[in-house]
GROMACS .gro file of C-alpha atoms in nm:
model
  324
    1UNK     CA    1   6.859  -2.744   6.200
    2UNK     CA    2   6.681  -2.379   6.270
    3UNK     CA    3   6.914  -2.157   6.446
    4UNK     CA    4   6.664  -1.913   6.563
    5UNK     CA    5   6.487  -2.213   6.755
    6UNK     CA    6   6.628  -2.399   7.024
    7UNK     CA    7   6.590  -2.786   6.932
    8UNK     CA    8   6.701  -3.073   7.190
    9UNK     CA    9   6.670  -3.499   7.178
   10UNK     CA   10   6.328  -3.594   7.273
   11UNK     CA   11   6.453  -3.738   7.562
   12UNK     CA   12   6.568  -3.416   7.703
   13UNK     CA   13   6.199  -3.251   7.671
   14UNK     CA   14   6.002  -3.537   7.800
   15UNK     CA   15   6.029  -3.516   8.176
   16UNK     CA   16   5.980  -3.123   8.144
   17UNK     CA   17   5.635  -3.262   7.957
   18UNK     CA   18   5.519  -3.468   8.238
   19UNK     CA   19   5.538  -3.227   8.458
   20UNK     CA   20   5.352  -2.957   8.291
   21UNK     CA   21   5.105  -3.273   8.194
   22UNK     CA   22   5.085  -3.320   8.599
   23UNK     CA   23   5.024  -2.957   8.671
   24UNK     CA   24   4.774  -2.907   8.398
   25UNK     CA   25   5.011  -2.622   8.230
   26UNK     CA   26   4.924  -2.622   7.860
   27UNK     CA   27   5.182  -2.612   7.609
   28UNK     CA   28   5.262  -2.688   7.214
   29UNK     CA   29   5.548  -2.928   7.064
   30UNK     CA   30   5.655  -3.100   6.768
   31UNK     CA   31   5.920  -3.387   6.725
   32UNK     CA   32   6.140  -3.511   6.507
   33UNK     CA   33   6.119  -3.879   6.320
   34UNK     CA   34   6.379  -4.012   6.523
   35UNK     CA   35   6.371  -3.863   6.836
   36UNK     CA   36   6.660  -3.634   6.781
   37UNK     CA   37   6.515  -3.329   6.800
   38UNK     CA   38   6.202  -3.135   6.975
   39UNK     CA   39   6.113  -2.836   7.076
   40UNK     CA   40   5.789  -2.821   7.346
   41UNK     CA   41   5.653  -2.440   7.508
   42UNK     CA   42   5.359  -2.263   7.550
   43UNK     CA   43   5.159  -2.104   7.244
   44UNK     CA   44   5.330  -1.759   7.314
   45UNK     CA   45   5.656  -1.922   7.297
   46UNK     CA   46   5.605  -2.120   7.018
   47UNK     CA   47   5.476  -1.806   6.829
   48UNK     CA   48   5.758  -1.581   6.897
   49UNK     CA   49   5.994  -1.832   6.711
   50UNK     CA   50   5.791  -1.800   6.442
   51UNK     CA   51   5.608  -2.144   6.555
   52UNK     CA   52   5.225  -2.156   6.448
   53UNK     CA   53   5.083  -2.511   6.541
   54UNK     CA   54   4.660  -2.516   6.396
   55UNK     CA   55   4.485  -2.834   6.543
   56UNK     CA   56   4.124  -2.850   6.430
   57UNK     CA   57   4.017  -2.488   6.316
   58UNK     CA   58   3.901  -2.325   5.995
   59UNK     CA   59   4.149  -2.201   5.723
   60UNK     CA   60   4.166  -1.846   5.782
   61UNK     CA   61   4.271  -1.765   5.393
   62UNK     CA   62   4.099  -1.593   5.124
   63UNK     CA   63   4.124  -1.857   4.853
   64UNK     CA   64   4.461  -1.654   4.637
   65UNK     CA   65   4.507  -1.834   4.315
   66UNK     CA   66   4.823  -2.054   4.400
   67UNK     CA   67   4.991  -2.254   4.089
   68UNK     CA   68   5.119  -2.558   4.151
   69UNK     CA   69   5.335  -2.810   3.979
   70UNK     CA   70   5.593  -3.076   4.100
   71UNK     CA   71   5.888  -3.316   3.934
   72UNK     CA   72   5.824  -3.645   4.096
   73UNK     CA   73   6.164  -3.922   4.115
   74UNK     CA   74   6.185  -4.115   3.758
   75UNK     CA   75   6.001  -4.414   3.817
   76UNK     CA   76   6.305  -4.640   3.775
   77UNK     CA   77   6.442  -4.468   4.099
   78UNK     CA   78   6.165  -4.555   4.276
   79UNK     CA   79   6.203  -4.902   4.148
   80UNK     CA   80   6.523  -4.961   4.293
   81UNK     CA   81   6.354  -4.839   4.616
   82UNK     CA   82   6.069  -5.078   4.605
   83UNK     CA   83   6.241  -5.330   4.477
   84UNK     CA   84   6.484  -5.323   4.766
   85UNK     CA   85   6.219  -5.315   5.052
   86UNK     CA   86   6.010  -5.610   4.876
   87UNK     CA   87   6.314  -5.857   4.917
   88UNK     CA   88   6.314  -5.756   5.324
   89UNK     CA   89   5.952  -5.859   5.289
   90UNK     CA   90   5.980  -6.136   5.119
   91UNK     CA   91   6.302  -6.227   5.381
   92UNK     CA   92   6.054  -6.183   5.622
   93UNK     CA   93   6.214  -5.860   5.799
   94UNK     CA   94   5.885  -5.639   5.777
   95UNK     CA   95   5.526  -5.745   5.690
   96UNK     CA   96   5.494  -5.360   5.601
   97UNK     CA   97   5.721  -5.071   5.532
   98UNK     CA   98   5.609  -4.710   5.475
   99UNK     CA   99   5.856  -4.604   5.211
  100UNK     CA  100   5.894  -4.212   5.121
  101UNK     CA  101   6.061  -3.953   4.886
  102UNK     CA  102   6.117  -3.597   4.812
  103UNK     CA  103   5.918  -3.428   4.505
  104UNK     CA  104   6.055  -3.083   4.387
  105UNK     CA  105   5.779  -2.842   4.390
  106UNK     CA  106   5.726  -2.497   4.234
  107UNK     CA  107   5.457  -2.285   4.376
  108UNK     CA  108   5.407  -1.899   4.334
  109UNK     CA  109   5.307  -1.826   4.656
  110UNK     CA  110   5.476  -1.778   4.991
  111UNK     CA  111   5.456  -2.084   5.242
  112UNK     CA  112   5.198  -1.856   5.491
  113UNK     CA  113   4.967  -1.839   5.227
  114UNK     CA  114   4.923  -2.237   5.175
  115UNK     CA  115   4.942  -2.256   5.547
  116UNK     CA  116   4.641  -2.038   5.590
  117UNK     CA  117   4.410  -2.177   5.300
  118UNK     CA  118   4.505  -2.529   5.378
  119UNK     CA  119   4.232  -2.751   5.467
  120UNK     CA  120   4.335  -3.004   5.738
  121UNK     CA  121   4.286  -3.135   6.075
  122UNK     CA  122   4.653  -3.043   6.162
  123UNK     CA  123   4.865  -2.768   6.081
  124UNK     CA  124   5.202  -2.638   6.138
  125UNK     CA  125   5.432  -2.350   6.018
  126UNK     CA  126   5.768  -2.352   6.150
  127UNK     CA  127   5.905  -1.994   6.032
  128UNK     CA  128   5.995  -1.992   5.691
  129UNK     CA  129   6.138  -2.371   5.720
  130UNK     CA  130   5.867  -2.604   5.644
  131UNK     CA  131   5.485  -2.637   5.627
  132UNK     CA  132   5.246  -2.961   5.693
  133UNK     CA  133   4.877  -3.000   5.686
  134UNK     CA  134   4.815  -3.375   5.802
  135UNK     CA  135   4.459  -3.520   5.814
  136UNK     CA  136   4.620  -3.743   6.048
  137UNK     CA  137   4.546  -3.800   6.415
  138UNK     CA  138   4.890  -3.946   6.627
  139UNK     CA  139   4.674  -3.985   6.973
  140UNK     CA  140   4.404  -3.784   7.174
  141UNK     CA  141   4.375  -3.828   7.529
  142UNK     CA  142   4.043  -3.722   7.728
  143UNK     CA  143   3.922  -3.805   8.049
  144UNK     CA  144   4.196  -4.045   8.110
  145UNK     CA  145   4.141  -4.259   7.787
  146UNK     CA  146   4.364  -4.291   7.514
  147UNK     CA  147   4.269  -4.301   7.136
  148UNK     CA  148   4.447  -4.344   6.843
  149UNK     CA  149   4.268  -4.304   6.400
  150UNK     CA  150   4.541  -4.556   6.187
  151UNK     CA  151   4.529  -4.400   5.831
  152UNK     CA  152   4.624  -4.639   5.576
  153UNK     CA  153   4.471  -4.683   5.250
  154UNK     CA  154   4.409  -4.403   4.964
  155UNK     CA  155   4.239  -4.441   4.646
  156UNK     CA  156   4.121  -4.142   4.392
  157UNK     CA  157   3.756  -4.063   4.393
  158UNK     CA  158   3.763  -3.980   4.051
  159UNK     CA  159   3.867  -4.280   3.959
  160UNK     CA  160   3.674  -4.475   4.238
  161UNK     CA  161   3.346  -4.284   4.277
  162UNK     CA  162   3.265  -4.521   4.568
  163UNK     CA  163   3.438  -4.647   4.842
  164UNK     CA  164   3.400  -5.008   4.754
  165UNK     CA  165   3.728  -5.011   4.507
  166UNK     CA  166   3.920  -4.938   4.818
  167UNK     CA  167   3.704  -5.159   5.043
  168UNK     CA  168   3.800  -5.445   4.815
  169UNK     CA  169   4.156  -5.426   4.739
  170UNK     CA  170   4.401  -5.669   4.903
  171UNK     CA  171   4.709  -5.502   4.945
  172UNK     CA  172   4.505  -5.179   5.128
  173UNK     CA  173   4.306  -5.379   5.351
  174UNK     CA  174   4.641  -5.593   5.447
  175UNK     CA  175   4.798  -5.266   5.493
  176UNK     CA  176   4.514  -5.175   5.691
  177UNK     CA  177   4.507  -5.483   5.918
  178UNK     CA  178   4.856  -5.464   6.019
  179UNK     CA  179   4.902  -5.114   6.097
  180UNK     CA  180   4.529  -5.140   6.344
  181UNK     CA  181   4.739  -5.489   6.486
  182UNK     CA  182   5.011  -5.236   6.572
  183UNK     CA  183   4.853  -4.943   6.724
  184UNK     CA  184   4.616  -5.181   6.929
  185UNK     CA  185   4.997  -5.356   7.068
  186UNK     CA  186   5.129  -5.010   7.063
  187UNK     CA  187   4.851  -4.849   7.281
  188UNK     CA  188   4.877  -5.134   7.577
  189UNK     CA  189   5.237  -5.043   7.626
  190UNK     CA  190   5.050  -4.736   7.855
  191UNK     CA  191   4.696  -4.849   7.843
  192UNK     CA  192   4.453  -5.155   7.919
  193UNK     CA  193   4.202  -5.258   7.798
  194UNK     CA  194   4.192  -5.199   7.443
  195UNK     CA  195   3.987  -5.192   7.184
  196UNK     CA  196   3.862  -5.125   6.842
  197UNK     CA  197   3.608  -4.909   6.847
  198UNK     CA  198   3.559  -4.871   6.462
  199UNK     CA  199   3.724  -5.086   6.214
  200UNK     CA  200   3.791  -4.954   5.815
  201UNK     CA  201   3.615  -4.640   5.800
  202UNK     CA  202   3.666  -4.401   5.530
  203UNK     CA  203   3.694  -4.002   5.515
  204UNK     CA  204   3.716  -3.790   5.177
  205UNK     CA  205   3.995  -3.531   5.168
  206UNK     CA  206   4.021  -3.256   4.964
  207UNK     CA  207   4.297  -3.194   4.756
  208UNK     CA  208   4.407  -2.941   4.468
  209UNK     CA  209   4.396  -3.217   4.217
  210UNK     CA  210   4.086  -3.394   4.285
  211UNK     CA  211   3.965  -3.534   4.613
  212UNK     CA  212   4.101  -3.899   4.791
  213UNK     CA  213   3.934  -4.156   5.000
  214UNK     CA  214   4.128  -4.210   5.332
  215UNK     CA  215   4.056  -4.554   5.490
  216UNK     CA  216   4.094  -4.556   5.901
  217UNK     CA  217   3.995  -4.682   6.191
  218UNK     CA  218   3.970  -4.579   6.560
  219UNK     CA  219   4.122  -4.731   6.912
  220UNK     CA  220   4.085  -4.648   7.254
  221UNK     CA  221   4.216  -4.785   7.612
  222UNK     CA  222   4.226  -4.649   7.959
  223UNK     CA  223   4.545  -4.543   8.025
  224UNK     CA  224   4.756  -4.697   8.287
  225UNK     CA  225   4.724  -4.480   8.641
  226UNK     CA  226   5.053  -4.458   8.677
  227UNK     CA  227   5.049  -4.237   8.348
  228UNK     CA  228   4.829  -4.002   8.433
  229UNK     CA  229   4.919  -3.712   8.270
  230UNK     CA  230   5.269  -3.776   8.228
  231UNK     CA  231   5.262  -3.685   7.822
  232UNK     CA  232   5.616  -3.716   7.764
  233UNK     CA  233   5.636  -4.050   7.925
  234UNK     CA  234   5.290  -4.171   7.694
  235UNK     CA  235   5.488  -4.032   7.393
  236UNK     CA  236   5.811  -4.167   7.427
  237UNK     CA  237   5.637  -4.562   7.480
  238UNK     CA  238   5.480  -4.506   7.132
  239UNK     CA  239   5.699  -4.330   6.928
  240UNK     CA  240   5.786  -4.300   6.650
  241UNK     CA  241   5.418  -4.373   6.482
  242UNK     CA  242   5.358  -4.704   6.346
  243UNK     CA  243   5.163  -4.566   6.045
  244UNK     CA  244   5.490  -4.450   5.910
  245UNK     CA  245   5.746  -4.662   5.966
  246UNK     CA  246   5.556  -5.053   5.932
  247UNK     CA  247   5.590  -5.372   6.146
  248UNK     CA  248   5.776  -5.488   6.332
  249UNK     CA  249   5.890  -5.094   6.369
  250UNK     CA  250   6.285  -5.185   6.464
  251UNK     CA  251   6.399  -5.333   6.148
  252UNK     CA  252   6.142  -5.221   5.982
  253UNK     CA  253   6.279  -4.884   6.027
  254UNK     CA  254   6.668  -4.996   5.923
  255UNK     CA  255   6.496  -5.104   5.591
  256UNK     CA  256   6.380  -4.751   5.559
  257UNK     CA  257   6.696  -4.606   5.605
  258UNK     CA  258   6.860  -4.801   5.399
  259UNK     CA  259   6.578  -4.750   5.092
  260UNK     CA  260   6.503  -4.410   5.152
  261UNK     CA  261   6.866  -4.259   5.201
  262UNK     CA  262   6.778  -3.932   5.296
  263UNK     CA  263   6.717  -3.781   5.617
  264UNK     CA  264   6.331  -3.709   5.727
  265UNK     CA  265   6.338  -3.481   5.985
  266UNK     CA  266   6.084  -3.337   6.126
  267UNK     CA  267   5.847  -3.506   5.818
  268UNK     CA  268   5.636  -3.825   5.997
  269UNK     CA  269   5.788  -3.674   6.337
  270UNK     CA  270   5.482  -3.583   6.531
  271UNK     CA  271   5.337  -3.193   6.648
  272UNK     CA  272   5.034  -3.108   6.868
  273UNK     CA  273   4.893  -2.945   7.171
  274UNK     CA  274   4.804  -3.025   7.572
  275UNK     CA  275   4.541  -2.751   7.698
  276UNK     CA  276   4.564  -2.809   8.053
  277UNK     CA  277   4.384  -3.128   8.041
  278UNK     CA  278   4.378  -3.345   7.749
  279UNK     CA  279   4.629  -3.354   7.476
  280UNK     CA  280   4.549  -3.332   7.099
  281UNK     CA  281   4.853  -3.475   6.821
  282UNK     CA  282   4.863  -3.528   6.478
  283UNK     CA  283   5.143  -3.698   6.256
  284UNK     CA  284   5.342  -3.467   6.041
  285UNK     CA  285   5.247  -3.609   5.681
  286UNK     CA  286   5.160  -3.390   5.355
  287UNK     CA  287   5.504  -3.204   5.440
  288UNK     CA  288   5.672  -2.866   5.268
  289UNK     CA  289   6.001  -2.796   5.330
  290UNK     CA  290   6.264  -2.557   5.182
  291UNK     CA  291   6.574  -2.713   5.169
  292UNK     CA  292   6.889  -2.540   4.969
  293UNK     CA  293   6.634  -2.260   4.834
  294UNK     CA  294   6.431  -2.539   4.698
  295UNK     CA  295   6.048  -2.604   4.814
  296UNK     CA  296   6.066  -3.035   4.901
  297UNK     CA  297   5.725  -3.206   4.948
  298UNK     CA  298   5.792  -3.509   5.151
  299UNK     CA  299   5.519  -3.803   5.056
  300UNK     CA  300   5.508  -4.198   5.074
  301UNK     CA  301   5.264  -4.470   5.137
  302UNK     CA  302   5.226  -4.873   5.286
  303UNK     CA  303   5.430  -5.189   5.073
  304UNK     CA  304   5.336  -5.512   5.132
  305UNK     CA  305   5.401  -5.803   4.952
  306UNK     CA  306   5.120  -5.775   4.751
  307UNK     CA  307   5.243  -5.418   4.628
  308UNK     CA  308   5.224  -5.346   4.304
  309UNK     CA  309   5.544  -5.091   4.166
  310UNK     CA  310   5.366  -4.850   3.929
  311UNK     CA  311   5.045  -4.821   4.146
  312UNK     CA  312   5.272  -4.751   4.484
  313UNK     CA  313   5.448  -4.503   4.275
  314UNK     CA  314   5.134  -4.301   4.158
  315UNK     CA  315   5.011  -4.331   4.504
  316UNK     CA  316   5.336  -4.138   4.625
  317UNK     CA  317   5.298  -3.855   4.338
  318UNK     CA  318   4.952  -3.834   4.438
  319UNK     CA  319   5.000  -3.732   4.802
  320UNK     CA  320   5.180  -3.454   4.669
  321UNK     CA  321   4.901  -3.241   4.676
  322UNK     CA  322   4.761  -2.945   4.809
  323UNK     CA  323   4.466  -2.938   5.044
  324UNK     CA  324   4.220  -2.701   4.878
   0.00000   0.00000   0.00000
């Protein structure tokens, strides 16, 4: 995909990552979707190929006037999208499906200046290829426990001044409920016991276009000691993350491909960092990429059965944001 940098299968990288997990050698890496691709090295690597991955610091920008606009997918091609995944629901095939598209955007700034303002929990430039600034955690590990933040549910604060729209609403907290169900199942494929530790908490994130509630919750285990700090082993039991494909994740993810028909990438693939001695991820959502000359922001959200199509569609527009 990048010439300059030298991407292999997942597969390929994941022993190397136990072993520098074992020896307590930091290093960065990001992955693709579906496993196809990865690239994992130390910070001085990383940087050389133009690789900048920002996990939980400041944004070191000085607030440049960017403009901003985007041409979201006619509503009645999202329909045929929606409409599709609701019959696998209703078939029974998923109980939830994370569907996505690509939104045009025009901005009159370079990439590195978004990247540096950018507000977020988890940030990653990859050369002049593609941006993302997720508020979204994949999995920490310290001290030989395991924790995992599910992220589903989004409402406008403008329109919902409190939190108790979003509290209320059937089809989030549904979402909600079955993406915690399949972390907690997720997490005891390398840890035991688990449990919830905080159940439908919400966070306010900024945007460019007024500010969103984020509804989460957090889950922990002791990992298994057979795992101890084998990362690429951990990684490869829970990948690809369950907040963006749905449940069950095998044909749930066949229904995506066969909605979404495009490729994702590196977008909802997964980035972070190990220092040595515990490991810090985040899942690559709120995504910029250039693609053909063209700047492609990659957004999506939860359908469930009780989905409704013009709210799921705003809710896709509306991620298309920018985090300051």
């Amino acid at each position: 995909m990048f010439p300059s940098i030298p991407l292999v299968p997942f597969a390929e990288v994941s022993e190397q990552m136990d072993t520098w997990g074992m020896l307590g050698i930091p290093f960065q890496f990001f992955i693709s979707y579906d496993g196809t691709q990865a690239w994992a090295g130390s910070k001085q690597e990383a940087q050389k190929l133009g690789i900048h991955i920002q996990i939980r610091q400041k944004p070191s920008g000085s607030g440049q006037s960017v403009h901003f606009a985007k041409s979201p997918i006619p509503l009645e091609t999202y329909r045929h999208k929606f409409e599709y995944v609701q019959r696998e629901l209703k078939k029974g095939n998923s109980f939830l499906v994370n569907l996505t598209a690509e939104t045009p955007i025009q901005v009159n700034v370079p990439l590195q200046i978004i990247f540096d303002q950018a507000h977020a929990a988890y940030k990653m430039k990859c050369a002049e290829e593609f941006i993302v600034f997720s508020p979204e955690c994949f999995i920490q590990i310290k001290d030989h426990k395991i924790y995992s933040y599910p992220m589903k549910g989004t409402s406008s604060v403008r329109s919902n001044p409190s939190t108790d729209t979003l509290m209320a609403d059937q089809k989030e907290q549904a979402e909600h409920a079955t993406i915690v169900d399949l972390i907690r199942n997720d997490l005891s494929r390398v840890a035991f016991p688990i449990q919830v530790d905080s159940y439908k908490y919400t966070e306010q994130v900024k945007t460019n276009e007024g500010d969103l509630w984020q509804m989460s919750s957090q889950i922990s285990g002791l990992l298994l000691p057979e795992l101890k700090g084998k990362i690429g082993s951990i990684l490869s039991e829970l990948l690809p993350a369950g907040s963006i494909t749905g449940a069950p994740k095998a044909s749930t993810m066949q229904i995506i491909a066969e909605a979404e028909q495009y490729d994702r990438g590196f977008y909802t693939g997964i980035m972070g960092e190990f220092d040595g001695q515990n490991l810090d991820s985040g899942v690559m959502i709120r995504f910029i990429e250039r693609k053909s000359g063209q700047l492609i922001f990659k957004s999506g959200g939860g359908i469930t059965v009780f989905s409704e199509l013009e709210k799921e569609y705003n809710e896709l527009i509306q991620k298309v944001y920018l985090p300051f």
